[in-house]
Coordinates of N, CA and C in Angstrom, one line a residue:
L1330 N 112.6 84.5 42.4 CA 111.8 83.9 43.5 C 110.9 84.9 44.1
N1331 N 109.7 84.5 44.4 CA 108.7 85.5 44.9 C 108.6 86.7 44.0
K1332 N 108.7 86.5 42.7 CA 108.6 87.6 41.7 C 109.7 88.7 41.9
Q1333 N 110.8 88.2 42.4 CA 112.0 89.1 42.5 C 113.0 88.9 41.4
N1334 N 112.7 88.1 40.4 CA 113.6 87.8 39.3 C 114.1 89.1 38.7
L1335 N 115.3 89.1 38.3 CA 115.9 90.3 37.6 C 115.5 90.2 36.1
E1336 N 115.3 89.1 35.6 CA 114.9 88.8 34.2 C 113.8 87.9 34.1
K1337 N 113.1 87.7 33.0 CA 112.0 86.7 32.8 C 112.6 85.3 33.0
V1338 N 113.8 85.1 32.5 CA 114.4 83.8 32.7 C 115.8 84.0 33.2
E1339 N 116.2 83.3 34.2 CA 117.6 83.4 34.7 C 118.2 82.0 34.7
T1340 N 119.5 82.0 34.5 CA 120.3 80.7 34.4 C 121.2 80.7 35.6
F1341 N 121.3 79.6 36.3 CA 122.2 79.4 37.4 C 123.0 78.1 37.2
N1342 N 124.3 78.2 37.4 CA 125.2 77.1 37.4 C 125.2 76.5 38.8
L1343 N 124.9 75.2 38.9 CA 124.9 74.5 40.2 C 126.1 73.5 40.2
G1344 N 126.8 73.5 41.2 CA 128.0 72.6 41.4 C 128.8 73.1 42.5
T1345 N 130.0 72.5 42.6 CA 130.9 72.9 43.7 C 131.8 74.0 43.4
G1346 N 131.9 74.3 42.0 CA 132.8 75.3 41.6 C 134.2 74.8 41.5
T1347 N 134.4 73.5 41.8 CA 135.7 72.9 41.6 C 135.6 71.8 40.7
G1348 N 136.5 71.7 39.7 CA 136.5 70.6 38.7 C 137.0 69.3 39.2
S1349 N 136.6 68.2 38.5 CA 137.2 66.9 38.8 C 137.6 66.3 37.5
S1350 N 138.7 65.6 37.4 CA 139.1 65.0 36.2 C 138.2 63.7 36.0
V1351 N 138.2 63.3 34.7 CA 137.5 62.1 34.4 C 138.0 60.9 35.3
L1352 N 139.3 60.8 35.4 CA 139.8 59.7 36.2 C 139.4 59.8 37.7
E1353 N 139.4 61.0 38.2 CA 138.9 61.2 39.6 C 137.5 60.8 39.8
V1354 N 136.6 61.1 38.8 CA 135.2 60.6 38.8 C 135.1 59.1 38.7
I1355 N 135.9 58.5 37.8 CA 135.9 57.1 37.7 C 136.3 56.4 39.0
T1356 N 137.4 56.9 39.6 CA 137.9 56.3 40.8 C 137.0 56.4 41.9
A1357 N 136.3 57.6 42.1 CA 135.4 57.8 43.1 C 134.1 56.9 42.9
F1358 N 133.7 56.8 41.7 CA 132.5 55.9 41.4 C 132.9 54.5 41.7
E1359 N 134.0 54.0 41.3 CA 134.4 52.6 41.6 C 134.4 52.4 43.1
K1360 N 134.9 53.3 43.9 CA 135.0 53.2 45.3 C 133.6 53.1 46.0
V1361 N 132.7 54.0 45.6 CA 131.4 54.0 46.2 C 130.4 52.9 45.7
S1362 N 130.6 52.5 44.5 CA 129.7 51.4 43.9 C 130.3 50.0 44.1
N1363 N 131.5 49.9 44.4 CA 132.2 48.6 44.5 C 132.2 47.9 43.1
Q1364 N 132.2 48.7 42.1 CA 132.2 48.2 40.7 C 133.5 48.6 40.0
N1365 N 134.0 47.7 39.2 CA 135.2 48.0 38.4 C 134.7 48.5 37.0
L1366 N 135.0 49.6 36.6 CA 134.6 50.1 35.3 C 135.7 49.8 34.2
N1367 N 135.2 49.5 33.0 CA 136.0 49.1 31.9 C 136.4 50.4 31.2
Y1368 N 137.6 50.9 31.3 CA 138.0 52.1 30.6 C 139.4 52.0 30.2
Q1369 N 139.8 52.9 29.2 CA 141.2 53.0 28.7 C 141.6 54.4 28.8
I1370 N 142.8 54.6 29.2 CA 143.4 56.0 29.2 C 144.1 56.2 27.8
V1371 N 143.6 57.1 27.1 CA 144.1 57.4 25.7 C 144.3 58.9 25.6
G1372 N 144.9 59.3 24.5 CA 145.2 60.7 24.3 C 144.0 61.5 24.1
R1373 N 144.1 62.8 24.3 CA 143.0 63.8 24.1 C 142.7 63.9 22.6
R1374 N 141.4 63.9 22.3 CA 141.0 64.1 20.9 C 141.0 65.6 20.6
E1375 N 141.1 65.8 19.3 CA 141.0 67.2 18.8 C 139.7 67.8 19.2
G1376 N 139.7 69.0 19.8 CA 138.5 69.6 20.2 C 138.0 69.3 21.6
D1377 N 138.7 68.3 22.3 CA 138.3 68.0 23.7 C 138.6 69.3 24.6
V1378 N 137.7 69.5 25.5 CA 137.8 70.6 26.4 C 138.9 70.2 27.5
I1379 N 139.7 71.1 27.8 CA 140.8 70.8 28.8 C 140.2 70.9 30.2
E1380 N 139.4 71.9 30.5 CA 138.8 72.1 31.8 C 137.4 72.7 31.6
A1381 N 136.5 72.2 32.5 CA 135.1 72.8 32.5 C 134.6 72.6 33.9
Y1382 N 134.1 73.6 34.5 CA 133.5 73.6 35.8 C 132.5 74.7 36.0
A1383 N 131.6 74.6 36.9 CA 130.5 75.6 37.1 C 131.0 76.7 37.9
N1384 N 130.8 77.9 37.4 CA 131.0 79.1 38.3 C 129.7 79.3 39.0
T1385 N 129.7 79.0 40.3 CA 128.5 79.0 41.1 C 128.2 80.3 41.8
Y1386 N 128.9 81.4 41.5 CA 128.8 82.6 42.2 C 127.4 83.1 42.2
K1387 N 126.7 83.1 41.1 CA 125.3 83.7 41.0 C 124.4 82.9 41.9
A1388 N 124.5 81.5 41.8 CA 123.6 80.7 42.6 C 123.8 80.9 44.1
N1389 N 125.1 81.1 44.4 CA 125.5 81.3 45.8 C 124.9 82.7 46.3
E1390 N 125.0 83.7 45.5 CA 124.6 85.1 45.9 C 123.1 85.3 45.8
V1391 N 122.5 84.9 44.7 CA 121.1 85.2 44.5 C 120.2 84.2 45.2
L1392 N 120.5 82.9 45.1 CA 119.7 81.9 45.7 C 120.1 81.5 47.1
G1393 N 121.3 81.8 47.5 CA 121.9 81.3 48.7 C 122.1 79.8 48.7
W1394 N 122.3 79.3 47.4 CA 122.5 77.9 47.2 C 124.0 77.5 47.3
K1395 N 124.3 76.4 47.9 CA 125.7 76.0 48.0 C 125.7 74.4 48.0
A1396 N 126.6 73.8 47.3 CA 126.7 72.4 47.2 C 127.0 71.8 48.7
Q1397 N 126.3 70.8 49.0 CA 126.4 70.2 50.3 C 127.2 68.9 50.4
F1398 N 127.4 68.3 49.2 CA 127.9 66.9 49.2 C 129.3 66.9 48.4
S1399 N 130.1 66.0 48.8 CA 131.4 65.8 48.1 C 131.1 65.0 46.9
L1400 N 132.1 64.9 46.0 CA 131.9 64.1 44.8 C 131.5 62.6 45.2
E1401 N 132.2 62.0 46.1 CA 131.9 60.7 46.5 C 130.5 60.6 47.1
E1402 N 130.1 61.5 47.9 CA 128.7 61.5 48.5 C 127.6 61.6 47.4
A1403 N 127.9 62.5 46.4 CA 126.9 62.7 45.3 C 126.9 61.4 44.4
L1404 N 128.0 60.8 44.1 CA 128.0 59.6 43.4 C 127.4 58.4 44.1
A1405 N 127.6 58.3 45.4 CA 127.0 57.3 46.2 C 125.4 57.4 46.2
S1406 N 125.0 58.6 46.3 CA 123.5 58.9 46.2 C 123.0 58.5 44.8
A1407 N 123.7 58.9 43.8 CA 123.2 58.6 42.4 C 123.2 57.1 42.2
W1408 N 124.2 56.4 42.7 CA 124.3 55.0 42.5 C 123.2 54.3 43.3
K1409 N 122.9 54.7 44.5 CA 121.8 54.2 45.3 C 120.4 54.4 44.5
W1410 N 120.2 55.6 44.0 CA 119.0 55.8 43.2 C 118.9 54.9 42.0
E1411 N 120.0 54.8 41.3 CA 120.1 53.9 40.1 C 119.7 52.5 40.4
Q1412 N 120.3 52.0 41.5 CA 119.9 50.6 42.0 C 118.5 50.5 42.3
K1413 N 117.9 51.5 43.0 CA 116.5 51.5 43.3 C 115.6 51.4 42.1
I1414 N 115.9 52.3 41.1 CA 115.0 52.3 39.9 C 115.2 51.0 39.1
R1415 N 116.3 50.4 39.1 CA 116.5 49.1 38.4 C 115.7 48.0 39.0
V1416 N 115.5 48.0 40.3 CA 114.7 47.0 41.0 C 113.2 47.2 40.7
S1417 N 112.8 48.5 40.7 CA 111.4 48.8 40.5 C 111.0 48.8 39.0
S1418 N 111.9 48.7 38.1 CA 111.5 48.7 36.7 C 111.2 47.3 36.2

């Protein structure tokens, strides 16, 4: 920023730094959207990642960036945007 980059290209992970399970995301989305999702709970497939989440240390330190919204707030915002673009399409 302002020509203070350490490298020509830098990568930053953005997120809360805390993971959410698929079921937690489904449950949160159902709550904020008032929609029931059609899903099945099945066993893990070979090669499925057990955990993945963003290490946001660099974004926090270099950019001063920090997530401002909870999972539910972010999903509610995304759902509101989705509804808006569906109407305008």
